Coordinates of C-alpha atoms and ligand atoms in Angstrom, one line a residue:
M1175 CA -138.4 14.4 -67.2
T1176 CA -138.7 15.3 -63.5
R1177 CA -141.1 13.1 -61.6
V1178 CA -143.4 14.6 -59.1
A1179 CA -143.7 13.0 -55.6
L1180 CA -146.5 13.9 -53.2
V1181 CA -145.7 13.0 -49.6
T1182 CA -148.6 13.5 -47.1
G1183 CA -147.5 14.7 -43.7
G1184 CA -144.1 15.6 -45.1
M1185 CA -143.4 18.0 -42.3
G1186 CA -143.4 15.2 -39.7
G1187 CA -140.4 13.2 -38.5
L1188 CA -140.5 10.5 -41.1
G1189 CA -142.1 12.6 -43.9
E1190 CA -139.4 15.2 -43.8
A1191 CA -136.7 12.5 -44.3
V1192 CA -138.7 11.1 -47.2
C1193 CA -139.0 14.6 -48.8
V1194 CA -135.3 15.3 -48.4
K1195 CA -134.3 11.9 -49.9
L1196 CA -136.6 12.2 -52.9
A1197 CA -135.5 15.8 -53.5
A1198 CA -131.9 14.7 -53.4
L1199 CA -132.7 12.1 -56.0
G1200 CA -134.2 14.8 -58.3
Y1201 CA -137.9 14.4 -57.7
Q1202 CA -140.0 17.5 -57.5
V1203 CA -141.4 17.1 -54.0
V1204 CA -144.8 18.3 -52.9
T1205 CA -145.9 17.9 -49.3
T1206 CA -149.1 18.4 -47.5
Y1207 CA -149.7 19.8 -44.0
S1208 CA -152.8 20.0 -41.8
P1209 CA -154.8 23.1 -42.4
G1210 CA -154.2 24.1 -38.7
N1211 CA -150.4 23.7 -38.9
S1212 CA -149.1 27.2 -38.1
K1213 CA -145.5 26.2 -38.6
A1214 CA -145.7 25.2 -42.2
Q1215 CA -144.1 28.4 -43.6
E1216 CA -141.4 28.2 -41.0
W1217 CA -140.6 24.6 -42.0
L1218 CA -140.5 25.6 -45.7
A1219 CA -138.1 28.5 -44.9
A1220 CA -135.9 26.2 -42.9
M1221 CA -135.8 23.6 -45.7
R1222 CA -135.1 26.4 -48.2
K1223 CA -132.1 27.4 -46.1
S1224 CA -130.8 23.8 -46.3
G1225 CA -131.1 23.9 -50.0
Y1226 CA -134.5 22.2 -50.5
E1227 CA -137.3 23.9 -52.4
F1228 CA -140.5 22.1 -51.6
H1229 CA -144.1 22.8 -52.7
A1230 CA -146.6 22.6 -49.8
Y1231 CA -150.3 22.5 -49.7
P1232 CA -152.8 22.4 -46.8
C1233 CA -154.8 19.2 -46.8
D1234 CA -156.8 17.3 -44.2
V1235 CA -156.1 13.8 -45.5
S1236 CA -159.0 12.4 -43.5
D1237 CA -161.4 14.6 -45.5
Y1238 CA -162.3 13.4 -49.0
E1239 CA -163.2 16.9 -50.3
S1240 CA -160.0 18.4 -48.9
A1241 CA -157.9 15.6 -50.5
M1242 CA -159.6 16.1 -53.9
A1243 CA -159.1 19.8 -53.8
C1244 CA -155.5 19.4 -52.8
V1245 CA -154.6 17.0 -55.6
A1246 CA -156.4 19.1 -58.2
Q1247 CA -154.3 22.2 -57.1
V1248 CA -151.1 20.2 -57.1
E1249 CA -151.7 18.8 -60.6
K1250 CA -152.6 22.3 -61.9
E1251 CA -149.7 24.1 -60.3
V1252 CA -146.9 21.5 -60.2
G1253 CA -147.9 18.6 -62.5
A1254 CA -149.3 15.1 -62.5
I1255 CA -148.4 13.1 -59.5
D1256 CA -146.1 10.1 -60.3
V1257 CA -145.3 9.0 -56.8
L1258 CA -147.8 9.1 -53.8
V1259 CA -146.5 8.4 -50.3
N1260 CA -149.4 8.0 -47.9
N1261 CA -147.4 8.9 -44.8
A1262 CA -149.7 11.2 -42.7
G1263 CA -150.8 9.5 -39.5
I1264 CA -151.7 9.9 -35.9
T1265 CA -152.0 7.8 -32.8
R1266 CA -154.6 8.1 -30.0
D1267 CA -153.6 5.2 -27.7
M1268 CA -155.8 3.8 -25.0
T1269 CA -157.0 0.4 -24.0
F1270 CA -160.2 -0.8 -25.8
K1271 CA -162.0 -0.4 -22.5
K1272 CA -161.3 3.3 -22.6
M1273 CA -161.5 3.7 -26.4
D1274 CA -164.4 6.0 -27.4
K1275 CA -165.8 6.5 -30.8
T1276 CA -164.1 9.8 -31.3
N1277 CA -160.6 8.4 -30.9
W1278 CA -161.5 5.4 -33.0
D1279 CA -162.8 7.6 -35.8
A1280 CA -159.9 10.0 -35.6
V1281 CA -157.3 7.3 -36.1
I1282 CA -159.2 5.4 -38.8
G1283 CA -159.9 8.6 -40.6
T1284 CA -156.3 9.9 -40.6
N1285 CA -154.5 6.6 -41.2
L1286 CA -156.9 4.6 -43.3
D1287 CA -159.6 6.7 -44.9
S1288 CA -156.8 9.0 -45.9
V1289 CA -155.4 6.3 -48.1
F1290 CA -158.6 6.1 -50.1
N1291 CA -159.0 9.9 -50.1
M1292 CA -155.5 10.6 -51.5
T1293 CA -155.2 7.6 -53.8
K1294 CA -158.6 8.0 -55.5
P1295 CA -157.7 11.3 -57.2
V1296 CA -154.2 10.2 -58.4
C1297 CA -154.6 6.6 -59.4
D1298 CA -156.5 6.9 -62.7
G1299 CA -153.9 9.4 -63.9
M1300 CA -151.1 7.0 -63.1
T1301 CA -152.7 4.1 -64.9
E1302 CA -153.5 6.3 -68.0
R1303 CA -149.9 7.4 -68.2
G1304 CA -148.7 3.8 -67.6
W1305 CA -146.4 4.6 -64.6
G1306 CA -147.0 5.2 -61.0
R1307 CA -145.9 4.4 -57.4
I1308 CA -148.2 4.3 -54.4
I1309 CA -146.4 3.7 -51.1
N1310 CA -148.4 3.3 -47.9
I1311 CA -146.6 3.9 -44.6
S1312 CA -148.1 1.3 -42.2
S1313 CA -146.5 0.1 -39.0
V1314 CA -145.2 -3.0 -37.3
N1315 CA -148.2 -2.6 -34.9
G1316 CA -150.5 -3.2 -37.9
Q1317 CA -148.7 -6.6 -38.4
K1318 CA -148.5 -7.8 -34.8
G1319 CA -151.1 -5.8 -32.9
A1320 CA -150.1 -3.6 -29.9
F1321 CA -151.6 -3.1 -26.5
G1322 CA -153.6 0.1 -26.4
Q1323 CA -153.8 0.4 -30.2
T1324 CA -156.9 -1.3 -31.4
N1325 CA -157.6 1.8 -33.5
Y1326 CA -154.1 2.2 -34.9
S1327 CA -153.5 -1.5 -35.4
A1328 CA -156.8 -1.8 -37.3
A1329 CA -156.0 1.2 -39.5
K1330 CA -152.5 0.1 -40.3
A1331 CA -153.5 -3.5 -41.0
G1332 CA -156.3 -2.1 -43.2
M1333 CA -153.7 -0.2 -45.2
H1334 CA -152.0 -3.3 -46.3
G1335 CA -155.3 -5.0 -47.3
F1336 CA -155.9 -1.9 -49.5
T1337 CA -152.3 -2.2 -50.9
K1338 CA -152.8 -5.9 -51.9
A1339 CA -156.2 -5.4 -53.6
L1340 CA -155.2 -2.2 -55.5
A1341 CA -151.9 -3.8 -56.5
L1342 CA -153.8 -6.5 -58.3
E1343 CA -156.0 -4.0 -60.1
V1344 CA -153.2 -1.8 -61.5
A1345 CA -150.4 -4.4 -61.9
R1346 CA -150.7 -4.4 -65.7
K1347 CA -150.7 -0.6 -66.0
G1348 CA -147.2 0.2 -64.8
V1349 CA -148.4 1.2 -61.3
T1350 CA -147.0 -0.5 -58.2
V1351 CA -148.6 -0.4 -54.7
N1352 CA -146.6 -1.3 -51.7
T1353 CA -146.7 -1.0 -47.9
I1354 CA -143.8 -0.2 -45.7
S1355 CA -144.2 -1.3 -42.0
P1356 CA -141.6 0.5 -39.9
G1357 CA -140.9 -0.5 -36.3
Y1358 CA -140.0 2.1 -33.8
I1359 CA -138.3 5.1 -35.5
G1360 CA -136.8 8.0 -33.6
T1361 CA -139.3 10.7 -34.6
K1362 CA -141.4 13.0 -32.4
M1363 CA -144.2 10.4 -32.5
V1364 CA -142.0 7.9 -30.7
M1365 CA -140.1 10.5 -28.7
A1366 CA -143.4 11.4 -27.1
I1367 CA -143.2 8.0 -25.3
P1368 CA -141.6 8.5 -21.9
Q1369 CA -137.9 7.6 -22.0
E1370 CA -138.4 5.1 -19.1
V1371 CA -140.9 3.3 -21.2
L1372 CA -138.6 3.4 -24.3
D1373 CA -135.7 2.0 -22.2
S1374 CA -137.7 -0.7 -20.3
K1375 CA -140.3 -1.8 -22.7
I1376 CA -139.6 -0.9 -26.3
I1377 CA -135.8 -1.0 -26.9
P1378 CA -135.6 -4.5 -25.3
Q1379 CA -138.0 -5.8 -27.9
I1380 CA -135.7 -4.7 -30.8
P1381 CA -132.9 -7.2 -31.5
M1382 CA -130.8 -4.3 -32.9
A1383 CA -131.2 -2.6 -29.5
R1384 CA -131.9 0.8 -31.0
L1385 CA -134.6 2.9 -32.7
G1386 CA -134.6 3.1 -36.4
K1387 CA -133.6 6.3 -38.3
P1388 CA -136.0 8.2 -40.4
E1389 CA -133.4 8.2 -43.2
E1390 CA -133.5 4.4 -43.2
V1391 CA -137.2 4.4 -44.0
A1392 CA -136.7 7.2 -46.5
G1393 CA -134.1 5.0 -48.3
L1394 CA -136.7 2.2 -48.7
V1395 CA -139.3 4.7 -50.0
A1396 CA -136.8 5.9 -52.5
Y1397 CA -136.2 2.3 -53.7
L1398 CA -139.9 1.5 -54.0
A1399 CA -140.4 4.7 -56.0
S1400 CA -137.6 3.9 -58.4
D1401 CA -137.7 2.2 -61.8
E1402 CA -135.6 -0.6 -60.4
A1403 CA -138.5 -1.6 -58.1
A1404 CA -140.9 -2.1 -61.0
F1405 CA -141.4 -5.8 -60.2
V1406 CA -142.2 -5.2 -56.5
T1407 CA -145.9 -4.8 -55.9
G1408 CA -148.4 -5.8 -53.2
A1409 CA -145.5 -6.2 -50.8
N1410 CA -145.4 -5.3 -47.1
I1411 CA -141.8 -4.6 -46.3
A1412 CA -140.8 -4.6 -42.7
I1413 CA -138.1 -2.2 -41.5
N1414 CA -138.0 -2.8 -37.7
G1415 CA -134.5 -3.9 -36.6
G1416 CA -135.6 -7.5 -36.3
Q1417 CA -138.5 -6.8 -33.9
H1418 CA -141.1 -8.7 -35.8
M1419 CA -140.5 -11.3 -38.5
H1420 CA -143.2 -13.0 -40.5
Ligands
NDP2882 P1 -145.3 12.7 -37.0 O1 -146.3 13.0 -36.0 O2 -143.9 13.3 -36.9 O3 -145.9 13.2 -38.4 C1 -147.2 12.9 -38.8 C2 -147.6 13.8 -39.9 O4 -148.9 13.5 -40.3 C3 -147.5 15.3 -39.6 O5 -146.7 15.9 -40.6 C4 -148.9 15.7 -39.6 O6 -149.0 17.0 -40.2 C5 -149.5 14.7 -40.5 N1 -151.0 14.7 -40.3 C6 -151.6 14.3 -39.2 N2 -152.9 14.4 -39.3 C7 -153.2 14.9 -40.5 C8 -154.3 15.2 -41.3 N3 -155.6 15.0 -40.8 N4 -154.2 15.7 -42.5 C9 -152.9 15.9 -43.0 N5 -151.8 15.6 -42.4 C10 -151.9 15.1 -41.2 O7 -145.2 11.2 -37.2 P2 -144.1 10.3 -37.9 O8 -143.3 11.0 -38.9 O9 -143.4 9.5 -36.9 O10 -145.0 9.2 -38.7 C11 -145.2 9.2 -40.1 C12 -146.0 7.9 -40.4 O11 -145.2 6.8 -40.1 C13 -147.3 7.8 -39.7 O12 -148.3 7.2 -40.6 C14 -147.0 6.8 -38.6 O13 -148.1 6.1 -38.2 C15 -146.0 5.9 -39.3 N6 -145.1 5.2 -38.4 C16 -144.2 5.9 -37.6 C17 -143.4 5.1 -36.8 C18 -142.4 5.8 -35.9 O14 -141.8 5.1 -35.2 N7 -142.3 7.1 -35.9 C19 -143.4 3.7 -36.7 C20 -144.3 3.1 -37.7 C21 -145.1 3.8 -38.4 P3 -149.2 18.3 -39.3 O15 -148.0 18.4 -38.4 O16 -149.3 19.4 -40.3 O17 -150.5 18.1 -38.6

């Protein structure tokens, strides 16, 4: 039986690598994109050209109604969701002194409320069927804090609190819940950082002296989604080139 994987923000740098990896492993992959994303059809066409047939649905993950409607449509048109990868996320970096409520709310809404919004409509189905995987993409900056990221660090740390609590609740039902905390990965989110800052401030903090690759994170997602990972739950797995160990 083909398993269905829903990857939020699957058209982004990390999400695309996750979609491609899961599709290559035989999952039926569904991705979401922001309702305002005008390049979604272009992305789907480019993926089709490379041999990947993805389903894609508009969804504002920060909005509960939008998430509920999206999951209902996916379950009707594609099938029950076996694997949920909460990957969509944004940054709005500024020091706390400059942080206004709008930028606080945007980051908490997209990175943390989204986890509730997307997990809520899929979790009961997973426990009823006795199998499921929920994988939350957090960040090293949720583990160690980061200058200019009170909003993002709070949201990403919150994700792992959610992971641990839900993992306890569904452990006996065949559903695992885990967090992945990537360090700096070479996607457009990180490439938006000026090269000079990357070279002088970020790369020197990474013992492996390089950015991570999206495919490396995708490989970890694939493992956590697999049957082999059935005994891993409530974990926060770091993938950061040695930048932060705990
Ligand atoms: P991208 O900016 O490339 O992708 C982010 C994705 O999130 C986009 O596909 C975007 O969709 C989607 N998204 C944003 N807002 C919403 C919303 N309201 N509703 C639905 N989708 C939304 O980032 P990355 O691929 O780099 O990051 C993916 C995840 O990994 C994020 O959670 C990020 O915090 C985390 N991460 C990334 C690291 C890195 O180094 N790159 C390091 C650690 C963690 P659309 O384009 O359609 O708006």
